[in-house]
XYZ file of C-alpha atoms in Angstrom:
260
model
C -45.018 -38.982 -29.108
C -46.808 -42.050 -29.537
C -49.025 -42.473 -31.837
C -52.551 -44.116 -31.019
C -53.706 -47.023 -33.719
C -56.567 -49.539 -31.400
C -57.962 -49.174 -28.276
C -59.609 -52.730 -26.652
C -62.201 -51.425 -24.040
C -64.489 -53.641 -23.019
C -68.326 -52.957 -24.774
C -70.888 -52.238 -22.043
C -73.049 -55.195 -23.984
C -73.115 -58.122 -26.324
C -74.795 -55.704 -28.813
C -71.714 -52.922 -29.056
C -69.964 -55.790 -31.198
C -72.888 -55.139 -34.174
C -73.916 -51.521 -33.552
C -71.537 -49.264 -35.416
C -70.374 -45.901 -34.412
C -72.457 -44.576 -36.843
C -72.130 -40.213 -35.128
C -67.606 -41.058 -34.843
C -68.246 -42.489 -38.382
C -70.020 -39.179 -39.577
C -67.937 -36.651 -38.189
C -64.649 -38.157 -39.473
C -66.397 -38.634 -42.739
C -67.988 -34.818 -42.719
C -64.443 -33.493 -42.269
C -62.553 -35.240 -44.835
C -65.494 -33.524 -47.307
C -65.102 -30.220 -46.465
C -61.482 -30.645 -46.983
C -61.586 -31.604 -50.584
C -64.285 -29.306 -51.105
C -62.035 -26.587 -49.599
C -58.564 -24.658 -50.564
C -56.409 -26.807 -48.915
C -55.874 -30.205 -50.544
C -56.590 -28.283 -53.495
C -58.909 -30.125 -55.893
C -61.414 -27.385 -55.955
C -60.559 -25.676 -58.859
C -62.995 -22.445 -57.816
C -59.524 -21.578 -55.009
C -56.915 -21.696 -58.651
C -53.362 -22.696 -58.171
C -49.779 -21.508 -56.727
C -50.220 -18.705 -55.023
C -54.183 -17.739 -55.771
C -55.136 -20.718 -53.791
C -52.387 -19.613 -51.025
C -54.713 -16.519 -50.247
C -57.687 -18.143 -50.923
C -56.592 -20.958 -48.239
C -56.144 -17.721 -45.509
C -59.016 -15.914 -46.961
C -61.196 -19.619 -45.934
C -59.822 -20.332 -42.647
C -61.060 -16.485 -41.759
C -64.492 -17.027 -43.022
C -65.210 -20.219 -41.618
C -62.787 -20.392 -38.262
C -63.157 -19.213 -34.781
C -61.484 -15.483 -34.303
C -61.228 -15.499 -30.966
C -61.482 -11.193 -31.741
C -64.753 -12.223 -33.275
C -66.341 -14.398 -30.429
C -65.489 -11.651 -27.476
C -65.953 -9.063 -29.454
C -68.889 -10.368 -31.076
C -69.032 -8.914 -34.238
C -67.219 -9.971 -37.483
C -62.808 -8.198 -38.049
C -62.932 -5.198 -39.461
C -60.946 -3.981 -42.287
C -58.611 -1.782 -39.680
C -58.119 -5.729 -38.350
C -57.822 -7.693 -40.794
C -54.617 -5.519 -42.557
C -52.939 -6.068 -39.520
C -52.802 -9.655 -39.989
C -49.322 -10.712 -42.268
C -50.444 -11.623 -45.553
C -50.187 -15.173 -46.495
C -49.015 -14.125 -49.740
C -47.309 -10.353 -51.377
C -51.128 -9.251 -52.915
C -53.344 -11.295 -50.886
C -56.262 -9.356 -49.359
C -58.731 -10.213 -46.837
C -61.696 -8.193 -46.955
C -64.353 -8.009 -44.103
C -67.151 -10.231 -43.927
C -70.396 -8.332 -42.136
C -72.441 -11.409 -42.807
C -70.695 -13.661 -40.119
C -71.809 -15.263 -37.183
C -68.492 -15.536 -34.505
C -70.881 -17.796 -32.557
C -71.971 -20.218 -35.985
C -67.936 -19.881 -36.987
C -67.085 -22.188 -33.261
C -68.998 -24.152 -35.505
C -67.551 -24.641 -38.452
C -64.157 -24.196 -37.600
C -64.452 -27.626 -35.984
C -64.658 -29.063 -39.190
C -61.980 -27.074 -40.979
C -58.506 -27.843 -41.014
C -54.860 -26.440 -42.052
C -54.480 -29.289 -44.488
C -54.476 -33.380 -44.384
C -51.657 -33.429 -42.251
C -53.861 -31.664 -39.731
C -56.777 -33.287 -40.163
C -55.179 -37.433 -40.434
C -53.916 -36.322 -37.198
C -57.151 -35.076 -35.740
C -59.362 -38.132 -36.954
C -56.822 -40.787 -35.972
C -57.251 -39.829 -32.555
C -61.245 -39.410 -33.219
C -61.322 -43.181 -34.497
C -59.432 -44.832 -32.107
C -60.873 -43.209 -29.563
C -64.902 -41.941 -30.562
C -66.552 -45.205 -30.666
C -66.174 -46.273 -27.399
C -67.237 -43.358 -25.802
C -70.362 -43.351 -28.490
C -71.388 -46.708 -27.454
C -71.452 -45.773 -23.360
C -72.635 -42.597 -24.013
C -75.026 -42.762 -26.452
C -75.415 -41.616 -30.125
C -77.230 -38.270 -29.238
C -75.112 -38.022 -26.288
C -71.994 -38.373 -27.628
C -72.677 -35.659 -30.226
C -74.085 -33.426 -27.975
C -70.960 -33.383 -25.875
C -68.585 -33.194 -28.761
C -69.982 -30.075 -29.694
C -70.129 -28.656 -26.810
C -66.987 -29.196 -25.242
C -65.758 -27.684 -29.004
C -67.748 -25.242 -28.300
C -66.173 -24.860 -24.531
C -63.003 -25.255 -25.327
C -63.037 -22.081 -28.427
C -64.259 -19.936 -26.436
C -61.541 -20.555 -23.180
C -59.282 -20.092 -25.610
C -60.576 -17.007 -26.579
C -60.729 -15.347 -23.552
C -57.241 -16.410 -22.288
C -56.267 -14.635 -25.876
C -58.546 -11.812 -25.816
C -56.294 -8.598 -26.184
C -52.726 -10.748 -27.559
C -51.541 -10.385 -31.075
C -52.796 -14.339 -32.425
C -56.316 -13.280 -30.843
C -56.933 -11.775 -34.696
C -55.481 -15.143 -36.611
C -58.648 -18.503 -36.886
C -58.792 -21.276 -35.228
C -59.765 -24.252 -36.917
C -59.516 -28.199 -36.462
C -61.739 -30.319 -34.504
C -58.967 -30.646 -32.262
C -60.061 -29.447 -28.833
C -63.660 -31.304 -28.762
C -62.031 -34.864 -29.956
C -59.621 -33.713 -26.778
C -62.426 -33.866 -24.860
C -63.289 -37.070 -26.389
C -60.170 -38.154 -25.236
C -61.064 -36.262 -21.603
C -63.959 -38.701 -21.528
C -62.253 -41.900 -22.648
C -59.638 -42.308 -19.893
C -62.669 -41.312 -16.899
C -64.779 -44.523 -18.634
C -61.814 -46.847 -19.530
C -59.117 -45.874 -17.400
C -57.467 -49.002 -18.267
C -58.625 -49.966 -21.445
C -55.147 -51.486 -23.387
C -53.985 -49.184 -26.318
C -52.230 -50.161 -29.116
C -50.135 -47.572 -30.168
C -46.499 -46.987 -32.649
C -43.915 -45.815 -31.225
C -41.568 -43.482 -33.236
C -38.419 -44.021 -31.432
C -38.312 -47.722 -31.260
C -39.027 -47.674 -35.215
C -42.783 -47.472 -34.801
C -43.147 -50.687 -32.682
C -46.500 -51.557 -31.844
C -46.939 -52.025 -27.994
C -50.133 -52.004 -25.924
C -50.245 -49.479 -22.882
C -53.083 -48.358 -20.791
C -54.547 -45.808 -21.371
C -54.303 -44.394 -18.235
C -50.450 -43.880 -19.344
C -51.035 -43.351 -23.440
C -53.823 -40.362 -22.451
C -51.955 -39.023 -19.808
C -48.871 -38.665 -21.867
C -50.523 -36.759 -24.370
C -52.507 -34.190 -21.239
C -48.982 -33.819 -19.897
C -47.147 -32.928 -23.189
C -50.103 -30.270 -23.741
C -50.304 -28.935 -20.401
C -45.551 -28.720 -20.690
C -46.533 -27.526 -24.318
C -48.884 -24.352 -22.967
C -47.008 -23.576 -19.786
C -43.261 -23.410 -22.425
C -45.683 -21.045 -24.624
C -45.770 -23.520 -28.062
C -46.302 -21.385 -31.162
C -48.463 -22.328 -34.023
C -51.083 -25.178 -31.766
C -53.511 -24.080 -29.237
C -52.484 -26.072 -27.245
C -54.763 -24.382 -24.664
C -57.379 -25.615 -26.555
C -56.366 -29.077 -25.825
C -55.985 -28.096 -22.037
C -59.669 -27.353 -21.878
C -61.241 -29.984 -24.159
C -59.624 -32.788 -22.498
C -60.679 -31.287 -19.081
C -64.175 -30.716 -19.751
C -64.286 -34.248 -21.220
C -62.777 -35.399 -18.234
C -65.859 -34.095 -16.084
C -68.705 -34.122 -18.582
C -67.940 -38.242 -18.748
C -67.319 -37.874 -14.407
C -70.809 -36.688 -14.010
C -72.579 -38.600 -16.688
C -70.864 -41.366 -14.499
C -72.119 -40.119 -11.132
C -75.407 -39.957 -11.688
C -75.995 -43.434 -11.840
C -75.365 -44.941 -15.069
C -73.183 -48.172 -16.059
C -69.509 -48.255 -13.944
C -66.374 -47.162 -15.648
C -64.124 -50.209 -16.461
């Protein structure tokens, strides 16, 4: 899969060239800070080292991640449900947290990532495609859409996984919300040129239209859902991308500036 590194969407106004995408940069910075302070990165001594840190990471994700069974049932997992989860390490126990708010956990899950590779992968897409969408929608609307799509994608995934073994596993990461940014970008800037690094060509930088890059990305996510890929919640990407595209379409249909 090609890695996007730069977009060349035309700014809607001359002021766009000097107005920084503060919301996009803020989301990236907050996600990075959460990773640094949490157990995944290994810098916070409060979570210990070795197997203690691995166990703490599992507890952390269950506490701050979005668990489908909790979202559907509207209450935290019971001790019995947690005991059924495979422990991250021998002797690692997960205790119920009656103070956890399932609805609020969707918000916190958007800023929790399972390691720096997970974070960098998500933030790269946000860094490339977020500024153009933020400029076109405006900062407040962009932030609201980002969060709303994240919630929609997470709850949609929870409904689809209801009753499955994965329903008690924590979902972490901003990929649903970022997929919404990709969908909105495709609607707003379908003919923009995107510079990508192609691994099969020794990471040669090539320029492709946004509709080709993002269309291929969406097709791969859809194929992964159909193929039953494990380890990644591909359905979250599909729902988020579709919701983002529809949101941008609705915004344009209300008489705002036409996409270029």
